[in-house]
């Protein structure tokens, strides 16, 4: 009876099911099907990878045969180059040690070289509403969400560089999904190398090869001796990651400015950037095993609901930083007061001079933590 | 019947694969459109919806939608994590398949003009609806193109229809 009824109105029931399923999935976004779709996607990608290999096999075979004759010459040249590099490596190590000593003397923070994992690109989806890249490395290889991803590219002078690709978004056991800088939700804190002006790179631009730079600061460049009118110098300027306690380490090339934009209502300049990475031609990427800096995690946990932008950006509005700074100061003051009280109780008979020294030290520590939190070069501050 | 279903679903996966490898993508620097890509999955859905009936259209649309949705990446601020957003293509594609399955008797699908027109219209409407729903769910993206991919998909559609007809011999199914 029920089966007859269902088969009579099967079109109606089928369509109703699809619509209900879709609406439920849109409202309840983190449903079990959404989670399992990652595996579904992985199976599809691996099938695609298999097809791709079959598809490219004849072309690869021809390419490899033609490459073989050149290999001997390349081998000889590379041996000579290796000898050169051996000498350079020794020089580099000496310089590195010297640099470390100098940094220690100047009381600078030590340089951090993060380990990297090389991964092969399994698939690049650009014609979806949200582009993404799948790679063959995952949890097993130490990959975690929000790790920065870079790849080899060439700059405007055809020099080899390592440029920004995106951020690790979803991690599975043996594969991961990258959110490229072309993703509409991507907002990346960058700076213009020549002028040190800060800006926000927006993924939601009109083309994958022409991304928008917003909120280009002009105030920082007024004191710049070399560039009186920084806006003129914007074109052909290299843009790098701003770093400074965010997701990406500083000074990783992102792209080159190709076009000037308008000045917005808040007197911030805009420009258009061509990324160094050709996203549709990526074969291999490197994942920098660097977690987001502690302060940014603390900040997002503290004021997660107030934060109008996701963690994928390094730009945080001034008001929120001020609020956080005040909260932190209050907390630290309370702590020091409590500490002082307990010290008073236990060390009543001890020397008063020592106590005042301790207070000064704790105050110094407080100001140091706040200094670390707030970047002095940030024009937004 | 089961073999038919399997063969058609292999075709669906293959169309997804062609879309995934950005097969026949074009670059028009002078038009400032960036790269444009033909939507093989949509052509596949249109072809089978027009050749069969609304029931096939709904279910092919649903599975094509699931494949497409599995690629949508969204950052959620509440949990500070990325998720796959399901439901956008699975809503649009079955409705499209149903409508095409309903009106197929009024369309001459051997006519190239009809194929181009129907594909262009379907591509444009589905892209607009996807952008619109994504806008309601998340935000209205500027980077999502409507016209250029629709034109390119509709130009390729007659060739792909011919190819699919040759492979599937749908008249015999």
PDB file of N, CA and C in Angstrom, chain A residues 162-205:
ATOM      1  N   UNK A 162      60.239  31.638  -3.335  1.00  0.00           N
ATOM      2  CA  UNK A 162      59.212  30.807  -2.688  1.00  0.00           C
ATOM      3  C   UNK A 162      58.063  31.737  -2.318  1.00  0.00           C
ATOM      4  N   UNK A 163      56.942  31.539  -2.947  1.00  0.00           N
ATOM      5  CA  UNK A 163      55.830  32.486  -2.763  1.00  0.00           C
ATOM      6  C   UNK A 163      54.634  31.821  -2.085  1.00  0.00           C
ATOM      7  N   UNK A 164      53.741  32.663  -1.602  1.00  0.00           N
ATOM      8  CA  UNK A 164      52.583  32.197  -0.819  1.00  0.00           C
ATOM      9  C   UNK A 164      51.543  31.512  -1.702  1.00  0.00           C
ATOM     10  N   UNK A 165      51.059  30.363  -1.239  1.00  0.00           N
ATOM     11  CA  UNK A 165      49.975  29.653  -1.932  1.00  0.00           C
ATOM     12  C   UNK A 165      48.669  29.813  -1.151  1.00  0.00           C
ATOM     13  N   UNK A 166      48.730  29.568   0.148  1.00  0.00           N
ATOM     14  CA  UNK A 166      47.511  29.678   0.960  1.00  0.00           C
ATOM     15  C   UNK A 166      47.707  29.114   2.351  1.00  0.00           C
ATOM     16  N   UNK A 167      46.615  28.648   2.934  1.00  0.00           N
ATOM     17  CA  UNK A 167      46.624  28.127   4.308  1.00  0.00           C
ATOM     18  C   UNK A 167      45.991  26.735   4.309  1.00  0.00           C
ATOM     19  N   UNK A 168      46.512  25.859   5.155  1.00  0.00           N
ATOM     20  CA  UNK A 168      45.894  24.532   5.314  1.00  0.00           C
ATOM     21  C   UNK A 168      44.524  24.714   5.974  1.00  0.00           C
ATOM     22  N   UNK A 169      43.488  24.163   5.346  1.00  0.00           N
ATOM     23  CA  UNK A 169      42.134  24.348   5.875  1.00  0.00           C
ATOM     24  C   UNK A 169      41.632  23.086   6.576  1.00  0.00           C
ATOM     25  N   UNK A 170      41.553  21.996   5.836  1.00  0.00           N
ATOM     26  CA  UNK A 170      41.036  20.744   6.407  1.00  0.00           C
ATOM     27  C   UNK A 170      42.132  19.682   6.319  1.00  0.00           C
ATOM     28  N   UNK A 171      42.337  18.968   7.412  1.00  0.00           N
ATOM     29  CA  UNK A 171      43.392  17.950   7.431  1.00  0.00           C
ATOM     30  C   UNK A 171      42.779  16.575   7.669  1.00  0.00           C
ATOM     31  N   UNK A 172      43.149  15.639   6.816  1.00  0.00           N
ATOM     32  CA  UNK A 172      42.768  14.245   7.027  1.00  0.00           C
ATOM     33  C   UNK A 172      44.048  13.453   7.290  1.00  0.00           C
ATOM     34  N   UNK A 173      43.930  12.128   7.424  1.00  0.00           N
ATOM     35  CA  UNK A 173      45.127  11.347   7.752  1.00  0.00           C
ATOM     36  C   UNK A 173      46.234  11.465   6.710  1.00  0.00           C
ATOM     37  N   UNK A 174      45.877  11.290   5.448  1.00  0.00           N
ATOM     38  CA  UNK A 174      46.918  11.295   4.413  1.00  0.00           C
ATOM     39  C   UNK A 174      46.721  12.379   3.354  1.00  0.00           C
ATOM     40  N   UNK A 175      45.800  13.266   3.567  1.00  0.00           N
ATOM     41  CA  UNK A 175      45.607  14.358   2.606  1.00  0.00           C
ATOM     42  C   UNK A 175      45.077  15.601   3.320  1.00  0.00           C
ATOM     43  N   UNK A 176      45.241  16.717   2.662  1.00  0.00           N
ATOM     44  CA  UNK A 176      44.760  17.980   3.243  1.00  0.00           C
ATOM     45  C   UNK A 176      44.172  18.865   2.148  1.00  0.00           C
ATOM     46  N   UNK A 177      43.347  19.804   2.575  1.00  0.00           N
ATOM     47  CA  UNK A 177      42.775  20.770   1.636  1.00  0.00           C
ATOM     48  C   UNK A 177      43.353  22.147   1.960  1.00  0.00           C
ATOM     49  N   UNK A 178      43.823  22.820   0.909  1.00  0.00           N
ATOM     50  CA  UNK A 178      44.411  24.151   1.091  1.00  0.00           C
ATOM     51  C   UNK A 178      43.395  25.208   0.682  1.00  0.00           C
ATOM     52  N   UNK A 179      43.313  26.263   1.483  1.00  0.00           N
ATOM     53  CA  UNK A 179      42.531  27.432   1.090  1.00  0.00           C
ATOM     54  C   UNK A 179      43.514  28.383   0.411  1.00  0.00           C
ATOM     55  N   UNK A 180      43.443  28.514  -0.920  1.00  0.00           N
ATOM     56  CA  UNK A 180      44.418  29.392  -1.586  1.00  0.00           C
ATOM     57  C   UNK A 180      44.127  30.870  -1.338  1.00  0.00           C
ATOM     58  N   UNK A 181      45.094  31.718  -1.679  1.00  0.00           N
ATOM     59  CA  UNK A 181      44.870  33.156  -1.447  1.00  0.00           C
ATOM     60  C   UNK A 181      43.751  33.694  -2.339  1.00  0.00           C
ATOM     61  N   UNK A 182      43.376  32.910  -3.347  1.00  0.00           N
ATOM     62  CA  UNK A 182      42.275  33.322  -4.234  1.00  0.00           C
ATOM     63  C   UNK A 182      40.898  32.971  -3.674  1.00  0.00           C
ATOM     64  N   UNK A 183      40.853  32.332  -2.521  1.00  0.00           N
ATOM     65  CA  UNK A 183      39.567  31.962  -1.904  1.00  0.00           C
ATOM     66  C   UNK A 183      38.836  33.243  -1.472  1.00  0.00           C
ATOM     67  N   UNK A 184      37.520  33.349  -1.751  1.00  0.00           N
ATOM     68  CA  UNK A 184      36.805  34.594  -1.425  1.00  0.00           C
ATOM     69  C   UNK A 184      36.859  34.992   0.053  1.00  0.00           C
ATOM     70  N   UNK A 185      37.021  34.024   0.942  1.00  0.00           N
ATOM     71  CA  UNK A 185      37.057  34.359   2.377  1.00  0.00           C
ATOM     72  C   UNK A 185      38.449  34.770   2.849  1.00  0.00           C
ATOM     73  N   UNK A 186      39.441  34.661   1.985  1.00  0.00           N
ATOM     74  CA  UNK A 186      40.813  34.924   2.409  1.00  0.00           C
ATOM     75  C   UNK A 186      41.088  36.418   2.566  1.00  0.00           C
ATOM     76  N   UNK A 187      41.623  36.773   3.705  1.00  0.00           N
ATOM     77  CA  UNK A 187      42.073  38.143   3.939  1.00  0.00           C
ATOM     78  C   UNK A 187      43.443  38.028   4.599  1.00  0.00           C
ATOM     79  N   UNK A 188      44.463  38.449   3.880  1.00  0.00           N
ATOM     80  CA  UNK A 188      45.837  38.227   4.337  1.00  0.00           C
ATOM     81  C   UNK A 188      46.549  39.551   4.600  1.00  0.00           C
ATOM     82  N   UNK A 189      47.185  39.640   5.748  1.00  0.00           N
ATOM     83  CA  UNK A 189      47.950  40.842   6.091  1.00  0.00           C
ATOM     84  C   UNK A 189      49.264  40.861   5.333  1.00  0.00           C
ATOM     85  N   UNK A 190      49.478  41.906   4.546  1.00  0.00           N
ATOM     86  CA  UNK A 190      50.704  41.994   3.729  1.00  0.00           C
ATOM     87  C   UNK A 190      51.339  43.371   3.903  1.00  0.00           C
ATOM     88  N   UNK A 191      52.565  43.496   3.396  1.00  0.00           N
ATOM     89  CA  UNK A 191      53.168  44.835   3.354  1.00  0.00           C
ATOM     90  C   UNK A 191      53.872  45.016   2.016  1.00  0.00           C
ATOM     91  N   UNK A 192      53.969  46.275   1.599  1.00  0.00           N
ATOM     92  CA  UNK A 192      54.648  46.590   0.342  1.00  0.00           C
ATOM     93  C   UNK A 192      56.132  46.750   0.674  1.00  0.00           C
ATOM     94  N   UNK A 193      56.940  45.941   0.007  1.00  0.00           N
ATOM     95  CA  UNK A 193      58.344  45.818   0.408  1.00  0.00           C
ATOM     96  C   UNK A 193      59.098  47.141   0.324  1.00  0.00           C
ATOM     97  N   UNK A 194      58.897  47.910  -0.752  1.00  0.00           N
ATOM     98  CA  UNK A 194      59.656  49.147  -0.945  1.00  0.00           C
ATOM     99  C   UNK A 194      59.343  50.212   0.095  1.00  0.00           C
ATOM    100  N   UNK A 195      58.069  50.343   0.398  1.00  0.00           N
ATOM    101  CA  UNK A 195      57.631  51.466   1.224  1.00  0.00           C
ATOM    102  C   UNK A 195      57.248  51.080   2.644  1.00  0.00           C
ATOM    103  N   UNK A 196      57.211  49.776   2.917  1.00  0.00           N
ATOM    104  CA  UNK A 196      56.794  49.261   4.223  1.00  0.00           C
ATOM    105  C   UNK A 196      55.349  49.589   4.573  1.00  0.00           C
ATOM    106  N   UNK A 197      54.558  49.912   3.573  1.00  0.00           N
ATOM    107  CA  UNK A 197      53.146  50.196   3.845  1.00  0.00           C
ATOM    108  C   UNK A 197      52.405  48.880   4.068  1.00  0.00           C
ATOM    109  N   UNK A 198      51.482  48.902   4.993  1.00  0.00           N
ATOM    110  CA  UNK A 198      50.685  47.705   5.284  1.00  0.00           C
ATOM    111  C   UNK A 198      49.406  47.721   4.463  1.00  0.00           C
ATOM    112  N   UNK A 199      48.895  46.502   4.196  1.00  0.00           N
ATOM    113  CA  UNK A 199      47.650  46.388   3.439  1.00  0.00           C
ATOM    114  C   UNK A 199      46.998  45.035   3.724  1.00  0.00           C
ATOM    115  N   UNK A 200      45.770  44.900   3.234  1.00  0.00           N
ATOM    116  CA  UNK A 200      45.060  43.623   3.352  1.00  0.00           C
ATOM    117  C   UNK A 200      44.835  43.080   1.946  1.00  0.00           C
ATOM    118  N   UNK A 201      45.254  41.848   1.727  1.00  0.00           N
ATOM    119  CA  UNK A 201      45.034  41.196   0.435  1.00  0.00           C
ATOM    120  C   UNK A 201      43.702  40.461   0.499  1.00  0.00           C
ATOM    121  N   UNK A 202      42.841  40.755  -0.463  1.00  0.00           N
ATOM    122  CA  UNK A 202      41.522  40.115  -0.470  1.00  0.00           C
ATOM    123  C   UNK A 202      41.441  39.062  -1.556  1.00  0.00           C
ATOM    124  N   UNK A 203      40.993  37.878  -1.178  1.00  0.00           N
ATOM    125  CA  UNK A 203      40.835  36.809  -2.167  1.00  0.00           C
ATOM    126  C   UNK A 203      39.630  37.034  -3.054  1.00  0.00           C
ATOM    127  N   UNK A 204      38.641  37.757  -2.543  1.00  0.00           N
ATOM    128  CA  UNK A 204      37.403  37.964  -3.301  1.00  0.00           C
ATOM    129  C   UNK A 204      37.595  39.081  -4.329  1.00  0.00           C
ATOM    130  N   UNK A 205      38.359  38.780  -5.346  1.00  0.00           N
ATOM    131  CA  UNK A 205      38.638  39.763  -6.392  1.00  0.00           C
ATOM    132  C   UNK A 205      38.040  39.282  -7.704  1.00  0.00           C
TER     133      UNK A 205
END
